[in-house]
mmCIF file of C-alpha atoms in Angstrom:
data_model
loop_
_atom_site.group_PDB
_atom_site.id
_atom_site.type_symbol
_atom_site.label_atom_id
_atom_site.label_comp_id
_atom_site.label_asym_id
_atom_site.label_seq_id
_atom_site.Cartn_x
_atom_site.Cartn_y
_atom_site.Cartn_z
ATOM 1 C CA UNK W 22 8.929 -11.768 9.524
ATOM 2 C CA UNK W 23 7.032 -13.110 12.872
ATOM 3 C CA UNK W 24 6.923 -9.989 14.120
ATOM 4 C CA UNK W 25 5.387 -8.320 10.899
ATOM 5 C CA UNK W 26 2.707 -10.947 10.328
ATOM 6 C CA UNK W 27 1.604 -10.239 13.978
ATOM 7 C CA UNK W 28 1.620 -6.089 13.221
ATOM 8 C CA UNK W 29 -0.338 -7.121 9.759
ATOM 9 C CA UNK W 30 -2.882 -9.163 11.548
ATOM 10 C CA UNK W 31 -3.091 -6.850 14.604
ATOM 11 C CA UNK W 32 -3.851 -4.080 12.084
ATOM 12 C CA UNK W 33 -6.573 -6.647 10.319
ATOM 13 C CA UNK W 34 -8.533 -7.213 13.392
ATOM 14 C CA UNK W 35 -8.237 -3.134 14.441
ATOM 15 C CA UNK W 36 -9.575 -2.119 11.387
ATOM 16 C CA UNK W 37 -12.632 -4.952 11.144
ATOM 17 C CA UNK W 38 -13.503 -3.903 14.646
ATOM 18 C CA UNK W 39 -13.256 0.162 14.137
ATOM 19 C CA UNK W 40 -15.569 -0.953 11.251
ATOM 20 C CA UNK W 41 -17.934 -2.672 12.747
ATOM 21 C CA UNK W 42 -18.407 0.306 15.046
ATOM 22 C CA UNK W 43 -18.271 2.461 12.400
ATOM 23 C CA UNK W 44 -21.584 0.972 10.951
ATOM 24 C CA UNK W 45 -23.354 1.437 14.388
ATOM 25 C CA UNK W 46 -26.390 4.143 14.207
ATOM 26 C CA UNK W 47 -24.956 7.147 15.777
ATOM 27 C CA UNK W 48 -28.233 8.279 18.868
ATOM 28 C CA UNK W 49 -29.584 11.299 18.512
ATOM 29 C CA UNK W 50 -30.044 13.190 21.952
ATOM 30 C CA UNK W 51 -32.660 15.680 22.817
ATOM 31 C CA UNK W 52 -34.063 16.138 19.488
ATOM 32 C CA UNK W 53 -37.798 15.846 18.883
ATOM 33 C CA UNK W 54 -40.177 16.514 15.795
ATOM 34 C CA UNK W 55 -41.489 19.452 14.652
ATOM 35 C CA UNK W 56 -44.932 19.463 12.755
ATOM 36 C CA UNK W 57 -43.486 20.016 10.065
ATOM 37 C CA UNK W 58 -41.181 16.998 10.539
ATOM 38 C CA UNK W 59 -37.819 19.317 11.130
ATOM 39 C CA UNK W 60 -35.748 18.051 14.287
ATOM 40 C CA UNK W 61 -35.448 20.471 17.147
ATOM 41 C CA UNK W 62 -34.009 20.506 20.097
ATOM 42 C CA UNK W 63 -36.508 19.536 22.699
ATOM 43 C CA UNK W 64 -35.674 23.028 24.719
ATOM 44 C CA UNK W 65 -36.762 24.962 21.903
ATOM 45 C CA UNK W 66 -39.765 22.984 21.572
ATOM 46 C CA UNK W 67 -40.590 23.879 24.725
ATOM 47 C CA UNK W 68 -39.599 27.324 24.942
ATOM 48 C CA UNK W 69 -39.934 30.403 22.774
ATOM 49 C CA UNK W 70 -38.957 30.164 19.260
ATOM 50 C CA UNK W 71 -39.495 33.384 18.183
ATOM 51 C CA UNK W 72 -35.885 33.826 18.661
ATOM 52 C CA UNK W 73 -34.876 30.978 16.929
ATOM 53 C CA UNK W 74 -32.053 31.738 13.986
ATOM 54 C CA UNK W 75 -32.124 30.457 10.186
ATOM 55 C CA UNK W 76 -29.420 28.304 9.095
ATOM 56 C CA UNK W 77 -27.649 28.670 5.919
ATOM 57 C CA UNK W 78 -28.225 26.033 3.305
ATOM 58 C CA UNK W 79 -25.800 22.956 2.500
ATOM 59 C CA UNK W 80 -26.111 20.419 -0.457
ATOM 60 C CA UNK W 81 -25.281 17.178 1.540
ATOM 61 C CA UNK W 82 -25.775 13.624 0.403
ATOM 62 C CA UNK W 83 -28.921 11.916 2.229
ATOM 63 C CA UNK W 84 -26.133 9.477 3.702
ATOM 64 C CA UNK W 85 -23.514 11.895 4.775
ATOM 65 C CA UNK W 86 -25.480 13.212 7.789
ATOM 66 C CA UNK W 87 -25.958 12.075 11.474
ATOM 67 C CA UNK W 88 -27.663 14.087 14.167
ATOM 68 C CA UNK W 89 -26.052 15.790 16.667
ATOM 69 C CA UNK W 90 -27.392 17.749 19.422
ATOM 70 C CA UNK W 91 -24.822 20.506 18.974
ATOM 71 C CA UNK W 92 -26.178 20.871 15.965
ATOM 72 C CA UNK W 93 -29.406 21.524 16.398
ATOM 73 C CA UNK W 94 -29.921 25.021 17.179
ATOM 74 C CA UNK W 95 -32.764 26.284 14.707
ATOM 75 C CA UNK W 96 -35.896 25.073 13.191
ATOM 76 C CA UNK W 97 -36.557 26.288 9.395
ATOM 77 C CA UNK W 98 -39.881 27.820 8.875
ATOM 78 C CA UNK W 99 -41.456 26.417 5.965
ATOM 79 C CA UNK W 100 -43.842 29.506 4.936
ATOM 80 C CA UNK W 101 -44.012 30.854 1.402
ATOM 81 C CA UNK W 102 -42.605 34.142 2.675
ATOM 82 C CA UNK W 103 -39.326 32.746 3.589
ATOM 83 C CA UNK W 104 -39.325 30.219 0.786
ATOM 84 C CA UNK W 105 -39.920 32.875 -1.561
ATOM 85 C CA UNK W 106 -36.850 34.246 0.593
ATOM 86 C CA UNK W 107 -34.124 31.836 0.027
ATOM 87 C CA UNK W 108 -33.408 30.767 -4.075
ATOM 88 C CA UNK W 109 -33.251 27.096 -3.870
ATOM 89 C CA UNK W 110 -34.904 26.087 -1.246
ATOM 90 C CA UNK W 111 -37.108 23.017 -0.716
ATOM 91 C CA UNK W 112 -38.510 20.839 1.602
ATOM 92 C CA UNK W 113 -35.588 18.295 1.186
ATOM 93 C CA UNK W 114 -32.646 20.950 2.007
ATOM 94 C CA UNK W 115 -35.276 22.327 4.822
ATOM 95 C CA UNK W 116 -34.797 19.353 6.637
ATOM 96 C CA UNK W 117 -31.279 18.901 6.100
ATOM 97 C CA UNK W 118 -29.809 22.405 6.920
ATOM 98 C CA UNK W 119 -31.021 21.320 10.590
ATOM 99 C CA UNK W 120 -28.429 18.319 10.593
ATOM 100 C CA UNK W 121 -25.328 18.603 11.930
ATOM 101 C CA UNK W 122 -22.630 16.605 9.398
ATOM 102 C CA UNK W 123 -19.964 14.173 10.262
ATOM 103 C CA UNK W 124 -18.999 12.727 6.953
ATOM 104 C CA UNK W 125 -15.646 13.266 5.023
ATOM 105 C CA UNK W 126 -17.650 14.131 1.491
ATOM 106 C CA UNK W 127 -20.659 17.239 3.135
ATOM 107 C CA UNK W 128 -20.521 20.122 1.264
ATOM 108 C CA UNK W 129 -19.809 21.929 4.962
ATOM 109 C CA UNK W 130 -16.890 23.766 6.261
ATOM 110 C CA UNK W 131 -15.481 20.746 7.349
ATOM 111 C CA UNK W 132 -11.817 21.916 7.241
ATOM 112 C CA UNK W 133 -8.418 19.924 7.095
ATOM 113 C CA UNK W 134 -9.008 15.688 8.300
ATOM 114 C CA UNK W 135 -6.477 14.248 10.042
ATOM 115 C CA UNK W 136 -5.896 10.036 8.825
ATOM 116 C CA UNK W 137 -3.792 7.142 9.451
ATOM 117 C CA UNK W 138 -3.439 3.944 6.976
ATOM 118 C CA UNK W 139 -1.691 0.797 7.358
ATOM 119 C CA UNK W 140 0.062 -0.011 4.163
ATOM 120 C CA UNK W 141 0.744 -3.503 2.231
ATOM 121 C CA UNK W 142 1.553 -4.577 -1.295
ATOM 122 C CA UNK W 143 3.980 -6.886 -3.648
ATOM 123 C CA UNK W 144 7.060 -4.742 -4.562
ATOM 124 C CA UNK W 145 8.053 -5.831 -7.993
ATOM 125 C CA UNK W 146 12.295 -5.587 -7.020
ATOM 126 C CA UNK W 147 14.932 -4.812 -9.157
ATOM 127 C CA UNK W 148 18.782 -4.540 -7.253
ATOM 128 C CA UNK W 149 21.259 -3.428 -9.875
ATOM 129 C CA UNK W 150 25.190 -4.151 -9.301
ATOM 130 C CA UNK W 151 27.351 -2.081 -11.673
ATOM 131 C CA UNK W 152 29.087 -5.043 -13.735
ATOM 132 C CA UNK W 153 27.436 -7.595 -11.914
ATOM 133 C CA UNK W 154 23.692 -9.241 -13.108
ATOM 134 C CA UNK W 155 20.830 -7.662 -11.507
ATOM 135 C CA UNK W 156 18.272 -9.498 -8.804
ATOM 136 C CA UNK W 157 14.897 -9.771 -9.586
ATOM 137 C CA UNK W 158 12.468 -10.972 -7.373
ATOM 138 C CA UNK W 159 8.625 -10.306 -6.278
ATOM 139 C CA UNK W 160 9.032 -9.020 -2.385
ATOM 140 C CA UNK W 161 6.354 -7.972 0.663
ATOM 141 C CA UNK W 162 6.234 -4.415 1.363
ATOM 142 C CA UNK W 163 4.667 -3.286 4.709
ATOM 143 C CA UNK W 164 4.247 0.222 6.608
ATOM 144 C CA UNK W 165 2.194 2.950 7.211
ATOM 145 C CA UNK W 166 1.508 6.770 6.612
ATOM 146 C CA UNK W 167 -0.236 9.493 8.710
ATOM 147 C CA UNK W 168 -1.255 12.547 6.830
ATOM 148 C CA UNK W 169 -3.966 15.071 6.542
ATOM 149 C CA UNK W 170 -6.568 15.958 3.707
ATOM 150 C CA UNK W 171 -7.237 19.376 2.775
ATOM 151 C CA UNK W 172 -9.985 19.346 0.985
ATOM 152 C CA UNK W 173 -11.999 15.598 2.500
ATOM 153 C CA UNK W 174 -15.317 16.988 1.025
ATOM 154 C CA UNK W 175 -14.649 17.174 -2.824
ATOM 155 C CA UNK W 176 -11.714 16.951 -5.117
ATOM 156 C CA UNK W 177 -8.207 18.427 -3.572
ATOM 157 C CA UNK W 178 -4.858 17.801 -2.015
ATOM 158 C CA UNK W 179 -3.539 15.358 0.600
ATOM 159 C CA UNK W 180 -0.323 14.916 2.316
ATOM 160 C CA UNK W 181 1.304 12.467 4.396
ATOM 161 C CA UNK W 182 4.832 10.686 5.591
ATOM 162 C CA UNK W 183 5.115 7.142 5.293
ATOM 163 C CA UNK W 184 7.484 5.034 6.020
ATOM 164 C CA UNK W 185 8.205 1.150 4.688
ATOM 165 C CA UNK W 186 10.200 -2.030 4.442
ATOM 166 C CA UNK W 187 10.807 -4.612 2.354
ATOM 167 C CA UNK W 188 11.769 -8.221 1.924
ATOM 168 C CA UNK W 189 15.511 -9.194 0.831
ATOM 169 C CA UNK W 190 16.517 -9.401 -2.699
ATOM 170 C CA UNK W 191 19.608 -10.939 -4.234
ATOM 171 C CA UNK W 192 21.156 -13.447 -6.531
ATOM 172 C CA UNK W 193 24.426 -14.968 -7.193
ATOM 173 C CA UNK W 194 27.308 -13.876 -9.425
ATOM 174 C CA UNK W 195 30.803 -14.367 -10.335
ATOM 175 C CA UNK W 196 33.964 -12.255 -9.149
ATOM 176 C CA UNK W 197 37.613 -13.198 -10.284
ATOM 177 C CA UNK W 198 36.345 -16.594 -9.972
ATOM 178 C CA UNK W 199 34.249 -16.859 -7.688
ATOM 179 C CA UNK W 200 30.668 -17.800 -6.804
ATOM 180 C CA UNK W 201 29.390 -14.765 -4.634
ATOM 181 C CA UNK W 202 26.235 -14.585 -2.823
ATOM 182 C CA UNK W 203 24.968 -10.927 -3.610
ATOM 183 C CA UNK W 204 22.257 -9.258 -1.395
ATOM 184 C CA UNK W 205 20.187 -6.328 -0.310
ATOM 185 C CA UNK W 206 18.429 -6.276 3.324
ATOM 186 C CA UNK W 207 16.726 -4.233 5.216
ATOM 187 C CA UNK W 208 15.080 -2.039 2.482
ATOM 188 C CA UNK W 209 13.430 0.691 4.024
ATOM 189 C CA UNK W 210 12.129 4.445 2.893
ATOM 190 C CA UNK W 211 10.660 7.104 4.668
ATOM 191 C CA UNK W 212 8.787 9.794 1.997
ATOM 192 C CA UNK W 213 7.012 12.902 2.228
ATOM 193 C CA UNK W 214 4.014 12.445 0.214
ATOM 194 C CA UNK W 215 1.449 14.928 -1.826
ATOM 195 C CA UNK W 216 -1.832 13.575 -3.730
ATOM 196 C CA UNK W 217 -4.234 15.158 -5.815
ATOM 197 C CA UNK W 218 -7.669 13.464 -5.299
ATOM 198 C CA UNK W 219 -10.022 13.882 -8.192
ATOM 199 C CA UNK W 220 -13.674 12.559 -8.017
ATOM 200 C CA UNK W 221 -15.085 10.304 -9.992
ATOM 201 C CA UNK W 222 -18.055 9.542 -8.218
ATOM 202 C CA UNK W 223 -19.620 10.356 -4.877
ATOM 203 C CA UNK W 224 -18.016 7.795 -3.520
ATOM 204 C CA UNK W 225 -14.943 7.139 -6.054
ATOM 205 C CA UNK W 226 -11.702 8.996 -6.352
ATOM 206 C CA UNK W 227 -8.968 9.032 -8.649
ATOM 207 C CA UNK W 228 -5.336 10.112 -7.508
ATOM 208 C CA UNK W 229 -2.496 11.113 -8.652
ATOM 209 C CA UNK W 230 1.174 10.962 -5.965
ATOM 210 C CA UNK W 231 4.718 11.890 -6.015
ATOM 211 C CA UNK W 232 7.075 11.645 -3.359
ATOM 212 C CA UNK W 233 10.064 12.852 -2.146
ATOM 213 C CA UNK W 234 12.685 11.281 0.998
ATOM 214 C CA UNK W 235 15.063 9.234 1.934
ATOM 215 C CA UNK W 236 15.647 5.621 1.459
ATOM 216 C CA UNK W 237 18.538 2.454 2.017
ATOM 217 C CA UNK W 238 19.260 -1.196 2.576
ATOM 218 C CA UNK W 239 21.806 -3.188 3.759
ATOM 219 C CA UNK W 240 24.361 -4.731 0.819
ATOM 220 C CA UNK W 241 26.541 -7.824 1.343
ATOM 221 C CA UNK W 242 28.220 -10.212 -0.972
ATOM 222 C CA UNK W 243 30.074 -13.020 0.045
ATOM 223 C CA UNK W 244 32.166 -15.968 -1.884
ATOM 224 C CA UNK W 245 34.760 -18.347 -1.498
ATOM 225 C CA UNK W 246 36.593 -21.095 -3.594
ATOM 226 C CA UNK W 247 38.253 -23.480 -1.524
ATOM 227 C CA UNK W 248 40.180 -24.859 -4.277
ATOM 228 C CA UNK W 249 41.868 -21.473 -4.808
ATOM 229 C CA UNK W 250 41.634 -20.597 -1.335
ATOM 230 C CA UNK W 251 40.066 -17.264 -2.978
ATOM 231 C CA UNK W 252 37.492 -15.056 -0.867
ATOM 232 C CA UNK W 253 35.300 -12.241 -1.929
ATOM 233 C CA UNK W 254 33.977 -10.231 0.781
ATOM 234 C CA UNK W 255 31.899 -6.678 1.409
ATOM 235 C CA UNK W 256 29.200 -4.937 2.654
ATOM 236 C CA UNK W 257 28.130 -1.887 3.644
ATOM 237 C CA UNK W 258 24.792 0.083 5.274
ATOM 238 C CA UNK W 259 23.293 2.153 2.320
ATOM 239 C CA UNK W 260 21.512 5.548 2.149
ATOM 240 C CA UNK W 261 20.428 7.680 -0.393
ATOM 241 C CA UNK W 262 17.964 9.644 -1.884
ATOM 242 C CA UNK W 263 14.101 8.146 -2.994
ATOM 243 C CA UNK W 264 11.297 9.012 -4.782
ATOM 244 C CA UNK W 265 8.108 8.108 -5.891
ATOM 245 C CA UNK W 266 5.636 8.388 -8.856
ATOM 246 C CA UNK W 267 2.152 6.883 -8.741
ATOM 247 C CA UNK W 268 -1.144 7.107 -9.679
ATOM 248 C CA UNK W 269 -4.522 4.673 -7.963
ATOM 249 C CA UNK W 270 -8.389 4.654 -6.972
ATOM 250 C CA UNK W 271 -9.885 5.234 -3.860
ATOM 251 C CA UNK W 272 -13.290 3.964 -2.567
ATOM 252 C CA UNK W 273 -15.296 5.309 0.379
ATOM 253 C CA UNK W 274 -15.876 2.556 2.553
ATOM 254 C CA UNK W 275 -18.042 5.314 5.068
ATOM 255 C CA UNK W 276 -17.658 8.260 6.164
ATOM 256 C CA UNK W 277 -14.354 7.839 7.970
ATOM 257 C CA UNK W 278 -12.470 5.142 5.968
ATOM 258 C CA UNK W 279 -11.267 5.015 2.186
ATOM 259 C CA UNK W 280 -9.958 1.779 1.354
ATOM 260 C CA UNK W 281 -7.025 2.406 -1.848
ATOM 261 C CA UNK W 282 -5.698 0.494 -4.336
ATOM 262 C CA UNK W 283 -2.316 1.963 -6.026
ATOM 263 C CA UNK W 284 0.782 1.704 -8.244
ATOM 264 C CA UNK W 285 3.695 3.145 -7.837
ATOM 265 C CA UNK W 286 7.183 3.308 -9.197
ATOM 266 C CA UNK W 287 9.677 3.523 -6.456
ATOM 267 C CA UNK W 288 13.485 4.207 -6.360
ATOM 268 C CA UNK W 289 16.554 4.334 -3.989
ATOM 269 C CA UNK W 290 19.293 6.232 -5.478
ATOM 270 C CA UNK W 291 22.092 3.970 -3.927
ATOM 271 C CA UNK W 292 25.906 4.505 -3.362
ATOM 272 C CA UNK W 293 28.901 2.099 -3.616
ATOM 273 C CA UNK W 294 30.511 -0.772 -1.948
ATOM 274 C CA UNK W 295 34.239 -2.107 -1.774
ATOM 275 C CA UNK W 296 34.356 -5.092 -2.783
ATOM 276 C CA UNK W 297 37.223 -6.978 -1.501
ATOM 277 C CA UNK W 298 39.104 -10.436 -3.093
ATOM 278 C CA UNK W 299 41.634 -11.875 -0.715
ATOM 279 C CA UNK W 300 43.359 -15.457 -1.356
ATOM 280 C CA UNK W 301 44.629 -17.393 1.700
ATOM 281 C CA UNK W 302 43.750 -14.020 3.651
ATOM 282 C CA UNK W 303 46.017 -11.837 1.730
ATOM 283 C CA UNK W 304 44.180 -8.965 -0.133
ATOM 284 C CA UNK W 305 44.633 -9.193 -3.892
ATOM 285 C CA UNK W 306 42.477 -6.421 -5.251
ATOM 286 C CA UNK W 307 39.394 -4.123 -4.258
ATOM 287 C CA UNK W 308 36.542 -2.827 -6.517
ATOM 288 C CA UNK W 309 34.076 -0.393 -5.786
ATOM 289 C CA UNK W 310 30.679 -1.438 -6.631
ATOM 290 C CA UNK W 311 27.740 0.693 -7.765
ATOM 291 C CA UNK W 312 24.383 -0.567 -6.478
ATOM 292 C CA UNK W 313 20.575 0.757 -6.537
ATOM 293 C CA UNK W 314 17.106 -0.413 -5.708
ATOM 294 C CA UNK W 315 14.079 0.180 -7.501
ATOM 295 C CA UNK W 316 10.598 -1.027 -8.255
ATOM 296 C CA UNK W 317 6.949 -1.524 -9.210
ATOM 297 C CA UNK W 318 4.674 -1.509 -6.584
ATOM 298 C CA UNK W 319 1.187 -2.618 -5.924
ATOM 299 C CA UNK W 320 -0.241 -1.262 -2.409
ATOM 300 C CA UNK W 321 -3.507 -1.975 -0.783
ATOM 301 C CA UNK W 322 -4.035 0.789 2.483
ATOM 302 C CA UNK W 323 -7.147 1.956 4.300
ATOM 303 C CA UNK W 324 -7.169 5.765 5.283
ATOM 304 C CA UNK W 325 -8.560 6.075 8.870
ATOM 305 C CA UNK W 326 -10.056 9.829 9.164
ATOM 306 C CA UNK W 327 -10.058 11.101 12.638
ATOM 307 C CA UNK W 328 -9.035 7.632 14.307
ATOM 308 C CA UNK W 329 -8.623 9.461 17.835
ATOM 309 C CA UNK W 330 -12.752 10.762 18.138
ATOM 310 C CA UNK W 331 -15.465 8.821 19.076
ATOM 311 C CA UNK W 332 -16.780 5.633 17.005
ATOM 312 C CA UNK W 333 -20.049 5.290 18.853
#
């Protein structure tokens, strides 16, 4: 647990500081006014722009733009003639088809975003034991996913693999007379996400997840009465089949991180374990005993886009 508080607050401090530079005003470079208040490189300004291309038109958000110098490759006449030209146009898209875009949400051909997120939540626990009462108990889940989003400037699909662990769960129980310790450890899943993202505002989306992969844990139950001299032992390394249902909001933080908030239902398929009762060491009988894991999740993650480009 030392060594996951120290990831968790490692990944705190990463993400205030990408954050912080996140926030910083991005320079423009070589870009100077044009009368009519367009930004243009300054070797066009300087040069012949007779040659000088139009751009097609976007619909971007006033705060999804930066400049960049790459961008700027043509000035927009503002004449009647070519306004007359182009169905839409006005002064405000004039000045923004000369932009270059950066942001997650631009109406551009942005394509496919690539995105990391650091994951953490309760997990609501249930470990069932076939004839034996099931645990119950409130546990830390922590991980992380990387995926990519198809569609990061509207309403679309997402996937990513993730992969988690969870706290210990168990309780006690009786077996042929005896007080047995029974728990699950090392929980862990791998899954192989997909998310539909549906937008609720500009900077609001709900989704909707399911999951597919693998899961297991590690089961051991252990007794003894020293009156009878009477031992229960067993334990066994557990993998099966998971999945995952959920559903959750997601808010745009800027235009490279979405801090989510989500619920899902999780579940490890499970397998058996012999369960062995021997009295003064002498086997007396084995059981095999069912087990599974499932549970209700809460999880809090921020989606990095692009964490490998430039912040500043």
């Amino acid at each position: 647990m030392g060594v996951l508080r120290a990831f968790l607050h490692s990944m705190t401090a990463v993400s205030m500081i990408i954050f912080c530079i996140e926030q910083a005003p991005v320079k423009a470079e070589n870009i100077t006014g044009s009368p009519s208040g367009i930004p243009v490189p300054l070797v066009e300004r300087e040069g012949d722009v007779s040659s000088i291309q139009k751009m097609p038109l976007y619909d971007w958000k006033d705060e999804d733009y930066q400049f960049f110098s790459s961008f700027m490759t043509a000035e927009y006449p503002t004449t009647a003639e070519y306004a007359a030209e182009v169905e839409g146009f006005t002064r405000q898209t004039d000045v923004r088809g000369s932009k270059g875009c950066v942001d997650r949400r631009c109406r551009c051909c942005c394509g496919p975003k690539f995105y990391v997120a650091p994951i953490i939540g309760p997990s609501f626990g249930t470990f069932t034991n076939e004839s034996l009462p099931s645990s119950t108990e409130s546990l830390f889940t922590a991980g992380g996913a990387v995926g990519i989003d198809l569609h990061p400037q509207h309403s679309g699909w997402r996937f990513d693999f993730e992969a988690r662990y969870r706290d210990p769960i168990g309780n006690m129980a009786t077996v042929s007379g005896v007080p047995v310790s029974v728990r699950a450890e090392q929980l862990w899943s791998t899954l192989v996400n997909v998310y539909r993202d549906v937008a609720l505002t500009n900077s609001m989306d709900l989704y909707f997840s399911g999951g597919i992969g693998a899961g297991g844990y590690q089961t051991h139950y252990t007794g003894s009465n020293t009156i009878t001299n009477t031992d229960v032992v067993g334990g066994r390394d557990v993998g099966s089949f998971a999945w995952q249902l959920g559903t959750g909001v997601a808010w745009e933080i800027s235009r490279r991180m979405t801090f989510d908030v989500g619920y899902r239902f999780f579940e490890i398929g499970g397998d058996t374990t012999q369960l062995t009762t021997l009295q003064s060491g002498v086997i007396q009988s084995t059981n095999n005993i069912a087990s599974a894991f499932s549970a209700s999740e809460v999880l809090f993650s921020l989606r990095i886009y692009e964490p490998f480009q430039k912040w500043w």
